Each structure stands twice: as C-alpha cells, then as structure tokens.
Short mmCIF file of C-alpha atoms in Angstrom, two decimals:
data_model
loop_
_atom_site.label_atom_id
_atom_site.label_comp_id
_atom_site.label_asym_id
_atom_site.label_seq_id
_atom_site.Cartn_x
_atom_site.Cartn_y
_atom_site.Cartn_z
CA MET A 1 -39.66 31.04 -22.95
CA ASP A 2 -41.47 34.36 -23.24
CA PHE A 3 -43.21 34.13 -19.89
CA ILE A 4 -39.95 34.05 -17.92
CA HIS A 5 -39.61 37.79 -18.49
CA GLU A 6 -43.03 38.42 -16.97
CA PRO A 7 -43.33 38.94 -13.19
CA TYR A 8 -43.89 35.52 -11.66
CA GLN A 9 -47.05 35.32 -9.60
CA ALA A 10 -46.95 32.20 -7.45
CA GLY A 11 -50.26 30.37 -7.55
CA ASP A 12 -51.59 32.28 -10.55
CA THR A 13 -54.26 30.06 -12.12
CA ILE A 14 -53.59 29.16 -15.74
CA ALA A 15 -55.19 26.85 -18.30
CA ALA A 16 -54.32 25.39 -21.69
CA ILE A 17 -54.97 22.47 -23.99
CA ALA A 18 -52.34 19.88 -23.11
CA THR A 19 -52.80 17.58 -26.12
CA PRO A 20 -51.69 18.16 -29.73
CA PRO A 21 -54.08 19.93 -32.12
CA GLY A 22 -56.18 17.86 -34.49
CA GLU A 23 -58.73 15.09 -34.28
CA GLY A 24 -58.41 12.29 -31.74
CA GLY A 25 -60.25 10.23 -29.20
CA VAL A 26 -59.52 12.52 -26.24
CA ALA A 27 -58.31 16.06 -25.66
CA ILE A 28 -57.00 17.26 -22.27
CA ILE A 29 -57.44 20.74 -20.82
CA ARG A 30 -55.13 21.39 -17.88
CA ILE A 31 -55.81 23.96 -15.15
CA SER A 32 -53.22 24.77 -12.46
CA GLY A 33 -52.96 27.34 -9.67
CA ASN A 34 -54.37 28.27 -6.30
CA ALA A 35 -57.88 28.74 -7.72
CA ALA A 36 -57.86 25.69 -10.04
CA ILE A 37 -60.45 23.82 -7.96
CA GLU A 38 -62.77 26.85 -7.79
CA VAL A 39 -62.43 27.54 -11.51
CA ALA A 40 -63.27 23.92 -12.31
CA SER A 41 -66.31 24.06 -10.01
CA ARG A 42 -67.73 27.05 -11.87
CA CYS A 43 -67.94 25.11 -15.13
CA PHE A 44 -68.35 21.50 -13.97
CA SER A 45 -71.79 20.02 -13.44
CA ARG A 46 -71.16 19.53 -9.70
CA PRO A 47 -68.86 21.05 -7.05
CA VAL A 48 -65.21 20.00 -7.33
CA GLU A 49 -64.09 21.28 -3.90
CA GLY A 50 -65.21 18.19 -2.02
CA LEU A 51 -64.03 15.61 -4.53
CA PRO A 52 -61.17 13.34 -3.40
CA THR A 53 -57.80 14.12 -4.92
CA HIS A 54 -56.48 11.93 -7.74
CA THR A 55 -59.86 10.45 -8.62
CA VAL A 56 -61.73 10.39 -11.92
CA GLN A 57 -65.13 12.07 -11.99
CA TYR A 58 -67.74 11.97 -14.77
CA GLY A 59 -69.84 15.03 -15.54
CA LYS A 60 -70.53 17.91 -17.91
CA ILE A 61 -68.75 21.14 -18.72
CA LYS A 62 -71.30 23.95 -18.82
CA ASN A 63 -70.89 27.50 -20.08
CA ARG A 64 -72.16 30.68 -18.41
CA GLU A 65 -75.63 30.14 -19.80
CA GLY A 66 -75.75 26.65 -18.31
CA GLU A 67 -75.55 24.95 -21.69
CA CYS A 68 -73.68 21.64 -21.93
CA VAL A 69 -70.41 22.09 -23.81
CA ASP A 70 -69.29 18.46 -23.53
CA HIS A 71 -69.48 15.31 -21.43
CA VAL A 72 -66.11 14.91 -19.74
CA LEU A 73 -63.95 13.13 -17.20
CA LEU A 74 -62.46 15.41 -14.56
CA LEU A 75 -59.34 14.65 -12.48
CA PRO A 76 -58.66 16.89 -9.43
CA MET A 77 -55.09 16.80 -8.05
CA HIS A 78 -54.52 18.70 -4.83
CA ALA A 79 -51.25 20.46 -4.05
CA PRO A 80 -48.52 19.53 -3.61
CA ARG A 81 -49.21 16.16 -5.27
CA SER A 82 -49.31 17.40 -8.84
CA TYR A 83 -46.93 18.05 -11.71
CA THR A 84 -46.74 21.77 -10.92
CA GLY A 85 -46.88 21.43 -7.14
CA GLU A 86 -50.08 23.52 -7.13
CA HIS A 87 -53.75 22.55 -7.26
CA THR A 88 -54.33 21.07 -10.71
CA VAL A 89 -57.41 19.89 -12.56
CA GLU A 90 -57.40 17.98 -15.84
CA ILE A 91 -60.53 17.85 -18.00
CA HIS A 92 -60.66 15.01 -20.53
CA CYS A 93 -63.13 15.91 -23.26
CA HIS A 94 -63.82 14.48 -26.70
CA GLY A 95 -60.97 14.94 -29.14
CA GLY A 96 -61.10 17.53 -31.88
CA SER A 97 -59.77 21.07 -32.13
CA LEU A 98 -63.18 22.77 -32.00
CA ILE A 99 -64.58 20.99 -28.94
CA ALA A 100 -61.27 21.33 -27.06
CA ARG A 101 -61.17 25.08 -27.75
CA ARG A 102 -64.78 25.45 -26.59
CA VAL A 103 -64.00 23.68 -23.30
CA LEU A 104 -60.86 25.81 -22.82
CA GLN A 105 -62.81 28.99 -23.53
CA THR A 106 -65.37 27.98 -20.89
CA VAL A 107 -62.55 27.43 -18.37
CA LEU A 108 -61.03 30.83 -19.17
CA GLU A 109 -64.41 32.51 -18.74
CA ALA A 110 -64.63 30.80 -15.34
CA GLY A 111 -61.55 32.68 -14.13
CA ALA A 112 -58.38 31.05 -15.40
CA ARG A 113 -55.74 32.83 -17.46
CA ALA A 114 -54.41 31.40 -20.74
CA ALA A 115 -51.08 29.73 -20.04
CA ARG A 116 -47.92 30.95 -21.77
CA PRO A 117 -45.61 28.47 -23.59
CA GLY A 118 -44.04 26.03 -21.14
CA GLU A 119 -45.64 27.68 -18.11
CA PHE A 120 -46.81 24.49 -16.40
CA THR A 121 -43.24 23.16 -16.42
CA PHE A 122 -42.01 26.59 -15.29
CA LYS A 123 -44.38 26.35 -12.31
CA ALA A 124 -42.98 22.88 -11.57
CA PHE A 125 -39.47 24.34 -11.60
CA MET A 126 -40.37 27.32 -9.42
CA ASN A 127 -42.14 25.05 -6.94
CA GLY A 128 -39.19 22.66 -6.66
CA LYS A 129 -40.81 19.76 -8.49
CA LEU A 130 -38.11 19.84 -11.16
CA ASP A 131 -34.70 21.45 -11.40
CA LEU A 132 -33.77 23.40 -14.51
CA ALA A 133 -32.08 20.49 -16.28
CA GLN A 134 -35.09 18.27 -15.63
CA ALA A 135 -37.46 20.96 -16.85
CA GLU A 136 -35.51 21.16 -20.11
CA ALA A 137 -35.64 17.37 -20.36
CA VAL A 138 -39.44 17.52 -20.54
CA GLN A 139 -39.20 19.24 -23.91
CA GLU A 140 -36.41 16.91 -25.01
CA LEU A 141 -38.65 13.96 -24.12
CA ILE A 142 -41.56 15.32 -26.11
CA GLY A 143 -39.38 16.09 -29.14
CA ALA A 144 -37.40 12.82 -29.13
CA LYS A 145 -37.28 11.36 -32.65
CA ASN A 146 -35.72 7.99 -31.87
CA GLU A 147 -35.31 5.50 -29.03
CA LYS A 148 -31.78 6.66 -28.17
CA ALA A 149 -32.89 10.28 -27.86
CA LEU A 150 -35.88 9.18 -25.79
CA HIS A 151 -33.63 7.28 -23.39
CA ALA A 152 -31.23 10.24 -23.04
CA ALA A 153 -34.09 12.64 -22.30
CA GLY A 154 -35.66 10.19 -19.84
CA SER A 155 -32.36 9.80 -18.02
CA GLN A 156 -32.03 13.58 -17.68
CA LEU A 157 -35.63 13.90 -16.50
CA GLN A 158 -34.94 11.30 -13.81
CA GLY A 159 -32.07 13.46 -12.54
CA ALA A 160 -28.97 11.74 -13.94
CA LEU A 161 -27.42 15.00 -15.15
CA THR A 162 -28.47 16.80 -11.97
CA ARG A 163 -26.73 14.20 -9.81
CA LYS A 164 -23.59 14.55 -11.92
CA ILE A 165 -23.55 18.34 -11.61
CA SER A 166 -24.36 18.13 -7.90
CA THR A 167 -21.36 15.84 -7.42
CA PHE A 168 -19.12 18.45 -9.03
CA GLN A 169 -20.66 21.19 -6.90
CA HIS A 170 -20.22 19.25 -3.68
CA GLY A 171 -16.48 18.71 -4.18
CA LEU A 172 -15.88 22.26 -5.41
CA ASN A 173 -17.97 23.75 -2.58
CA ASP A 174 -15.57 22.17 -0.09
CA ILE A 175 -12.62 23.83 -1.83
CA ALA A 176 -14.51 27.13 -2.02
CA ALA A 177 -15.18 26.95 1.71
CA ILE A 178 -11.48 26.50 2.44
CA LEU A 179 -10.52 29.40 0.17
CA GLU A 180 -13.15 31.64 1.79
CA ALA A 181 -11.79 30.72 5.22
CA TRP A 182 -8.28 31.67 4.15
CA VAL A 183 -9.61 35.08 3.12
CA ASP A 184 -11.81 35.69 6.19
CA PHE A 185 -9.43 34.33 8.82
CA PRO A 186 -5.87 34.77 7.49
CA GLU A 187 -4.42 35.24 10.97
CA GLU A 188 -5.83 31.94 12.24
CA GLY A 189 -3.52 29.80 10.11
CA LEU A 190 -6.40 27.49 9.20
CA GLU A 191 -5.50 24.46 7.11
CA PHE A 192 -8.18 21.88 6.39
CA ALA A 193 -6.30 20.33 3.47
CA THR A 194 -2.81 20.62 2.04
CA MET A 195 -2.21 22.59 -1.14
CA GLU A 196 -1.39 19.35 -2.94
CA GLU A 197 -4.66 17.73 -1.79
CA ILE A 198 -6.68 20.71 -3.02
CA GLN A 199 -4.95 20.64 -6.40
CA VAL A 200 -5.51 16.89 -6.76
CA THR A 201 -9.22 17.36 -5.99
CA LEU A 202 -9.41 20.20 -8.50
CA ARG A 203 -7.67 18.17 -11.21
CA GLU A 204 -10.06 15.27 -10.66
CA ALA A 205 -13.06 17.61 -10.88
CA ILE A 206 -11.74 19.26 -14.04
CA GLU A 207 -11.11 15.91 -15.72
CA ALA A 208 -14.59 14.70 -14.78
CA MET A 209 -16.18 17.88 -16.15
CA GLN A 210 -14.13 17.62 -19.35
CA LYS A 211 -15.29 14.03 -19.77
CA LEU A 212 -18.91 15.14 -19.41
CA ALA A 213 -18.42 18.03 -21.85
CA ALA A 214 -16.97 15.60 -24.39
CA THR A 215 -20.30 13.73 -24.46
CA PHE A 216 -21.93 16.67 -26.27
CA HIS A 217 -20.84 15.27 -29.63
CA ASN A 218 -22.88 12.13 -28.96
CA GLY A 219 -25.67 14.02 -27.23
CA LYS A 220 -26.19 16.35 -30.18
CA ILE A 221 -26.43 13.35 -32.52
CA LEU A 222 -29.00 11.70 -30.26
CA ARG A 223 -31.13 14.82 -30.05
CA ASP A 224 -30.79 16.40 -33.50
CA GLY A 225 -29.85 13.46 -35.68
CA VAL A 226 -27.23 13.63 -38.44
CA SER A 227 -27.02 15.81 -41.54
CA LEU A 228 -25.65 13.47 -44.23
CA CYS A 229 -24.45 15.10 -47.46
CA LEU A 230 -23.72 13.25 -50.72
CA ILE A 231 -21.11 15.07 -52.80
CA GLY A 232 -19.02 14.29 -55.84
CA CYS A 233 -18.36 15.27 -59.41
CA PRO A 234 -21.17 15.01 -61.99
CA ASN A 235 -22.46 11.59 -63.02
CA VAL A 236 -20.74 9.51 -60.32
CA GLY A 237 -24.08 8.15 -59.06
CA LYS A 238 -24.98 10.40 -56.11
CA SER A 239 -28.69 10.39 -56.96
CA SER A 240 -28.69 6.61 -57.42
CA LEU A 241 -27.05 6.24 -54.01
CA MET A 242 -29.63 8.54 -52.42
CA ASN A 243 -32.42 6.43 -53.90
CA ALA A 244 -30.72 3.25 -52.69
CA LEU A 245 -30.35 4.59 -49.12
CA LEU A 246 -33.97 5.75 -49.04
CA GLY A 247 -35.30 2.63 -50.73
CA LYS A 248 -37.35 4.71 -53.16
CA ASP A 249 -36.93 6.78 -56.34
CA ARG A 250 -36.52 10.19 -54.75
CA ALA A 251 -33.97 11.71 -57.13
CA ILE A 252 -33.98 11.72 -60.94
CA VAL A 253 -31.25 9.47 -62.31
CA SER A 254 -29.82 10.23 -65.75
CA ALA A 255 -26.66 9.58 -67.72
CA ILE A 256 -26.61 13.30 -68.53
CA ALA A 257 -24.02 15.06 -66.35
CA GLY A 258 -25.45 17.84 -64.16
CA THR A 259 -28.99 16.46 -63.87
CA THR A 260 -29.23 17.54 -60.22
CA ARG A 261 -29.26 21.35 -60.15
CA ASP A 262 -30.44 21.98 -56.59
CA ILE A 263 -30.11 20.25 -53.24
CA LEU A 264 -32.59 17.41 -52.76
CA GLU A 265 -33.52 16.63 -49.16
CA ASP A 266 -35.19 13.68 -47.49
CA HIS A 267 -35.16 11.90 -44.15
CA LEU A 268 -34.39 8.36 -43.15
CA LYS A 269 -33.79 6.35 -40.01
CA LEU A 270 -30.59 4.33 -39.93
CA ASN A 271 -29.15 2.29 -37.06
CA GLY A 272 -31.70 3.87 -34.71
CA LEU A 273 -30.76 7.46 -35.60
CA ASN A 274 -32.49 10.12 -37.67
CA PHE A 275 -30.70 11.35 -40.77
CA ARG A 276 -31.31 14.41 -42.92
CA LEU A 277 -30.09 13.20 -46.29
CA LEU A 278 -28.91 15.79 -48.85
CA ASP A 279 -28.15 15.03 -52.51
CA THR A 280 -26.12 17.87 -53.99
CA ALA A 281 -25.37 19.10 -57.47
CA GLY A 282 -22.25 17.61 -59.05
CA ILE A 283 -19.31 19.91 -58.38
CA ARG A 284 -17.34 21.11 -61.39
CA ASP A 285 -16.45 24.39 -63.12
CA SER A 286 -19.55 25.70 -64.87
CA ASP A 287 -20.56 28.97 -66.52
CA GLU A 288 -24.23 27.96 -66.69
CA ILE A 289 -26.04 30.21 -64.16
CA VAL A 290 -28.46 27.66 -62.68
CA GLU A 291 -25.86 24.89 -62.38
CA ALA A 292 -23.33 27.33 -60.86
CA GLU A 293 -25.85 28.30 -58.17
CA GLY A 294 -26.48 24.62 -57.42
CA ILE A 295 -22.72 24.05 -57.07
CA ARG A 296 -22.47 27.02 -54.68
CA ARG A 297 -25.20 25.50 -52.53
CA SER A 298 -23.42 22.16 -52.65
CA ARG A 299 -20.25 23.73 -51.24
CA GLN A 300 -22.27 25.37 -48.47
CA ALA A 301 -23.91 22.02 -47.63
CA ILE A 302 -20.45 20.46 -47.32
CA GLN A 303 -19.50 22.93 -44.59
CA GLU A 304 -22.75 22.50 -42.66
CA ALA A 305 -23.06 18.70 -42.88
CA ASP A 306 -22.26 16.42 -39.94
CA LEU A 307 -21.15 13.64 -42.28
CA ILE A 308 -20.12 13.56 -45.96
CA LEU A 309 -20.38 10.70 -48.43
CA PHE A 310 -17.78 11.48 -51.12
CA VAL A 311 -19.07 9.49 -54.09
CA LEU A 312 -16.63 8.33 -56.78
CA ASP A 313 -17.08 6.36 -59.99
CA SER A 314 -15.06 3.15 -59.61
CA SER A 315 -15.42 2.38 -63.31
CA ARG A 316 -13.19 5.31 -64.22
CA GLY A 317 -11.00 5.63 -61.10
CA LEU A 318 -9.84 8.84 -59.44
CA GLN A 319 -9.93 11.71 -61.92
CA ALA A 320 -8.31 15.14 -61.68
CA ASP A 321 -11.63 16.79 -60.72
CA ASP A 322 -12.17 14.16 -58.01
CA HIS A 323 -8.70 14.81 -56.60
CA LEU A 324 -9.28 18.56 -56.59
CA LEU A 325 -12.61 18.18 -54.78
CA MET A 326 -11.08 15.77 -52.26
CA GLN A 327 -8.61 18.47 -51.23
CA GLN A 328 -11.51 20.83 -50.43
CA ILE A 329 -13.55 18.61 -48.07
CA PRO A 330 -12.96 18.01 -44.32
CA HIS A 331 -11.51 14.49 -44.14
CA GLU A 332 -12.44 13.92 -40.49
CA LYS A 333 -16.15 13.74 -41.33
CA THR A 334 -15.92 12.09 -44.75
CA ILE A 335 -16.53 8.56 -46.02
CA GLY A 336 -15.34 7.70 -49.51
CA VAL A 337 -17.87 5.69 -51.53
CA TRP A 338 -16.60 3.92 -54.63
CA ASN A 339 -19.80 3.45 -56.63
CA LYS A 340 -20.59 1.31 -59.71
CA ILE A 341 -18.57 -1.73 -58.59
CA ASP A 342 -20.87 -3.86 -60.76
CA ILE A 343 -19.11 -2.40 -63.83
CA GLN A 344 -15.65 -3.48 -64.94
CA LYS A 345 -13.35 -1.20 -63.01
CA PRO A 346 -9.68 -0.18 -62.82
CA GLU A 347 -7.68 -0.42 -59.59
CA MET A 348 -9.14 2.04 -57.07
CA THR A 349 -6.82 4.62 -55.50
CA PRO A 350 -6.56 4.51 -51.67
CA LEU A 351 -8.28 7.47 -50.01
CA PRO A 352 -7.29 9.38 -46.84
CA PHE A 353 -10.51 8.43 -45.00
CA SER A 354 -12.80 5.45 -44.47
CA THR A 355 -13.80 3.90 -47.76
CA VAL A 356 -16.65 1.64 -48.89
CA CYS A 357 -17.38 -0.02 -52.25
CA VAL A 358 -21.01 -0.15 -53.40
CA SER A 359 -23.25 -0.52 -56.38
CA ALA A 360 -26.16 1.83 -55.86
CA GLN A 361 -27.87 0.46 -58.96
CA GLU A 362 -27.68 -3.16 -57.77
CA ARG A 363 -28.03 -2.34 -54.04
CA GLN A 364 -24.66 -3.98 -53.28
CA GLY A 365 -22.49 -3.00 -50.30
CA LEU A 366 -25.17 -0.96 -48.53
CA ASP A 367 -24.91 -2.94 -45.28
CA THR A 368 -21.18 -2.24 -45.16
CA LEU A 369 -21.90 1.45 -45.82
CA HIS A 370 -24.40 1.49 -42.93
CA GLU A 371 -21.80 -0.01 -40.59
CA THR A 372 -19.13 2.48 -41.68
CA ILE A 373 -21.49 5.41 -41.15
CA ASP A 374 -22.13 4.12 -37.62
CA GLN A 375 -18.39 3.84 -36.92
CA VAL A 376 -17.59 7.34 -38.15
CA ILE A 377 -20.49 8.94 -36.27
CA TRP A 378 -19.61 7.35 -32.94
CA LYS A 379 -15.96 8.41 -32.94
CA ASN A 380 -15.41 7.22 -29.38
CA GLY A 381 -17.92 4.41 -29.46
CA MET A 382 -21.69 4.48 -28.99
CA PRO A 383 -22.65 5.88 -25.55
CA ASP A 384 -23.45 3.30 -22.92
CA GLN A 385 -27.05 3.10 -21.73
CA GLN A 386 -25.94 4.22 -18.27
CA GLU A 387 -23.68 7.05 -19.48
CA VAL A 388 -24.81 10.61 -18.76
CA VAL A 389 -24.65 12.73 -21.92
CA ILE A 390 -25.36 16.42 -22.39
CA THR A 391 -27.58 17.33 -25.33
CA SER A 392 -27.96 21.07 -24.80
CA MET A 393 -25.60 23.76 -26.10
CA ARG A 394 -26.53 25.84 -23.03
CA HIS A 395 -25.28 23.08 -20.76
CA LEU A 396 -22.06 22.73 -22.79
CA GLN A 397 -21.36 26.46 -22.64
CA ALA A 398 -21.91 26.60 -18.88
CA LEU A 399 -19.79 23.50 -18.33
CA THR A 400 -17.00 24.86 -20.54
CA GLN A 401 -16.94 28.09 -18.55
CA ALA A 402 -16.93 26.16 -15.26
CA ILE A 403 -13.91 24.16 -16.46
CA LEU A 404 -12.12 27.38 -17.42
CA PHE A 405 -12.68 28.98 -14.01
CA ALA A 406 -11.70 25.77 -12.17
CA GLN A 407 -8.49 25.61 -14.22
CA ASN A 408 -7.80 29.24 -13.27
CA VAL A 409 -8.05 28.29 -9.58
CA HIS A 410 -5.75 25.30 -10.08
CA ASP A 411 -3.16 27.40 -11.91
CA GLY A 412 -3.52 30.20 -9.34
CA LEU A 413 -2.71 27.78 -6.51
CA THR A 414 0.38 26.65 -8.42
CA ASP A 415 1.45 30.29 -8.87
CA ASN A 416 0.68 31.16 -5.18
CA LEU A 417 -1.94 33.69 -6.23
CA SER A 418 -3.76 35.54 -3.46
CA PRO A 419 -6.83 33.60 -2.13
CA GLU A 420 -9.07 36.62 -2.85
CA PHE A 421 -8.54 36.14 -6.60
CA LEU A 422 -8.97 32.39 -6.35
CA CYS A 423 -12.30 32.86 -4.54
CA VAL A 424 -13.62 35.00 -7.40
CA ASP A 425 -12.86 32.30 -9.96
CA MET A 426 -14.25 29.55 -7.73
CA ARG A 427 -17.50 31.45 -7.24
CA GLN A 428 -17.74 31.90 -11.00
CA CYS A 429 -17.10 28.19 -11.54
CA LEU A 430 -19.90 27.22 -9.16
CA ARG A 431 -22.19 29.86 -10.61
CA GLU A 432 -21.74 28.35 -14.08
CA LEU A 433 -22.54 24.87 -12.78
CA GLY A 434 -25.56 26.30 -11.00
CA LYS A 435 -26.85 27.66 -14.29
CA ILE A 436 -27.32 24.10 -15.52
CA ILE A 437 -29.64 23.00 -12.74
CA GLY A 438 -30.87 26.38 -11.49
CA THR A 439 -29.33 26.42 -8.01
CA ASN A 440 -28.32 29.55 -6.09
CA VAL A 441 -24.57 29.19 -6.02
CA THR A 442 -23.83 31.86 -3.42
CA GLU A 443 -26.15 30.27 -0.87
CA ASP A 444 -24.59 26.87 -1.55
CA ILE A 445 -21.13 28.24 -0.76
CA LEU A 446 -22.36 29.93 2.42
CA SER A 447 -24.11 26.74 3.55
CA SER A 448 -20.91 24.79 3.00
CA ILE A 449 -18.90 27.30 5.01
CA PHE A 450 -21.31 27.28 7.98
CA SER A 451 -21.44 23.49 8.04
CA LYS A 452 -17.65 23.04 7.96
CA PHE A 453 -16.31 25.77 10.25
CA CYS A 454 -17.24 27.32 13.55
CA ILE A 455 -17.37 30.97 12.50
CA GLY A 456 -18.15 32.25 15.98
CA LYS A 457 -14.99 30.84 17.52
#
C-alpha cells in the first residue's frame, strides 16, 4: 500500500467513498480521525458533537455556501468503538457516482484529507483493532470469488491464522528464553529443560509449521481459482470440449485441422471453485507463421496452467504426435481426456495419469470429468471447514524462513553449537513469524525472559 511509506500521523482525519463506483440505492462516505466529528459538524445540517454514538441521524449535507448537497443519514461512532479505533462518521447518501463525489468533496472542504488506498484498515491495524494477518483478510474477504474463498478469508479475519501463529510463537519464545539465559548466565548452570526436551519441542513446532505451509496449495486454489488448459493435437475436439464445459458455443468447431490459432479464454464455476479455462491451438509442427505463433503460446500456457486436460481422439487411438506431446507435459497436473467415445473406436492405450472418457459433442462423461478434476486439484483432500489455510505468498515465504531458522536451531543443538549462534537463528525464526501478524518479536522474547526468570537474583 502506497501510504505505508508516508509518515504515519496518528489521528489524522481522512475521508473516502466506501462503496463501489456506479449507480445504486445508497453510497457511503466514511470519515475517520480525531477531528471526524468536527468535520462532519461543519457540513451536516446540525451539530454532530452532541449526538449519541452509534445512532442514525437524518439531515442534510451542506456546502460552504449553505446549499443542500443531499439528504442523508449520518452515523457517528466514537472512539474506540469503531472499525479504525478512532472517531468515525459514516454518511449514507443517495447512490450514484456524481452525488457521492459531491458529498465527499464537501467533506474534504470541511477539513478532512482524502484517504489513501487501504488507509482505514491501516488505521485499524495501527490502533490494535486488527493484526496484520486480519488486515490482509479484509481484502481477501472483499475479493472472494466463491463460497470456499469467502469462508477462508472470514476465518482469517476472525483470527484463526493469528491464533495458529501465536501458538508457534509461544512455544518458541520459551525455547528462546532458555537459550538467552544460557548466554547471559553461563556460570549459573541454569537448566529449565533437558536438551532432549528442547529438541522434541522444536521438532513438534517445525512439523506443525510445515503442515501449515503445506496448506498453501489449497489456499491458493481457494483464493485465485484454477487455470485449466485444454491441449492436444489438431482436430481432437478441444474446442468442442471447451464449449461442453462452458455450456455455450464459445469456440469455433470445425473439421478443418488448426481452426484455433490463438488461445481462447473464458471463466466458469465448477464444484464451487472458479476456473480460468484456456483452449489452445492444436500442437503440431507447422511452418505457417500464424499457426506457429499460436502453438508457441499453447506451450507457454501448458507451463503456466494449474491443471491440464490432455485431449485425445478415441476414434483413432494414440498417434505418434500424441505420444510426442505427452512426453512434453507435466504428468502430475494432467488429466487425459479420451474424446469422441460416441464414434466407433479402437482399444484406448493406458495413460500415465488420471484418464476420463467423454463425448464433448453428445455431452457424455462430463460429470465423471468434473469429479476427476476435483480429485486432482485436491491432492490431499479438500480442506476441512475448520482447517486453517494460508492463502498469501507473503505468509508462505515468512513461514518457510521460520521453518529454516528453527531447523538450524534444532541441528545446532544436535551439533553442540554455541548458544550465541542458536539465539541468532531463534530470533530470526520468531521475527519471520512476527512478520505474518505484525508483532514486535524482540519485545516478545524479552517479555518471555522477564516472566520466566528472576534476572535480579
């Protein structure tokens, strides 16, 4: 967010339109900051200072000349009982881009500053209303494209990920405190846990963090959906299959090989997930410039896709070109689709990945294809409703680094490494975990030390 690099002024009064642009029944202008109540009073038809918090008030928004801009409902919310933790006022005016902008302009002229992107949530984070993971979940919630993504974002907003990370921090803080004590008081012979007990605790923490990191595969699917690429040699029925999956005539179907020259893209929802469906040019050797470019793009799409449907013509069996193409695709993310099963067909060759038989033309076998897609996507099973999953690459990177540093500490204990070096890695481990939820790791370690040991003794 751009505003993070600006000096943060606590209580700075900001304003913005909080509803999407366009026409609608209601638009909301949000004001937040120390002077939010005063700013609202300058443009509302009566004083806002004395109005009870969290009540709805009817009145008019007036500009500097005293002209009525709009009839509105006004909601004052006194600190700290607001989303940002600061005084907040919401103005509900008539929907429509023009009227909403006029009301916002009146508020800005009354003394507020235009908010930067995400600044209300940033205020909530800075004022302790949300931790960093929860603040990120707000955007995930807004951008959720399906029910599963909505549930995952809601769970993170309610603190499920924070509690998980805090559990890791708590156990590792105890180990860090012991290591720090060994460094600060080596002559005391302090021993609050055996070496074996510390290593067992570390192994359990590492395994738990690895288990959480492994949920990113599912989390990314929930958040971003799946890129599904149809590939195959010319005239095997890729475009017919695309049309069958979409339930509409999206791609031109022709008996002429090489009809599809470029990548066709569309979107569909399948089994509760969002799919970006790509129909590619048939892959073969070609000297024709346009077709060759389409084939190059097809190969690029293969590498970038989350899932591949390798379409084959069951009426002619596995040909040499099919076999050559099969050797070039990643099998772990491929489903073989024997198409045209409504035509008299030879015996179909077994394939080294999940395989489905369909007739795109007659809409046969599509339910089985849907089920197979679901099975391949959820490699380790669909996540449980109660399971905490990470959906952010930032979280995965921080967690991966934390695991690496924790493993260094575990290995260092095994190799009898000096506690000074172990402390460095442990601090780094906790710092990486702190990045996820925005905590000050160093203060957490110090607090743990002071609560566990009598330093003054």
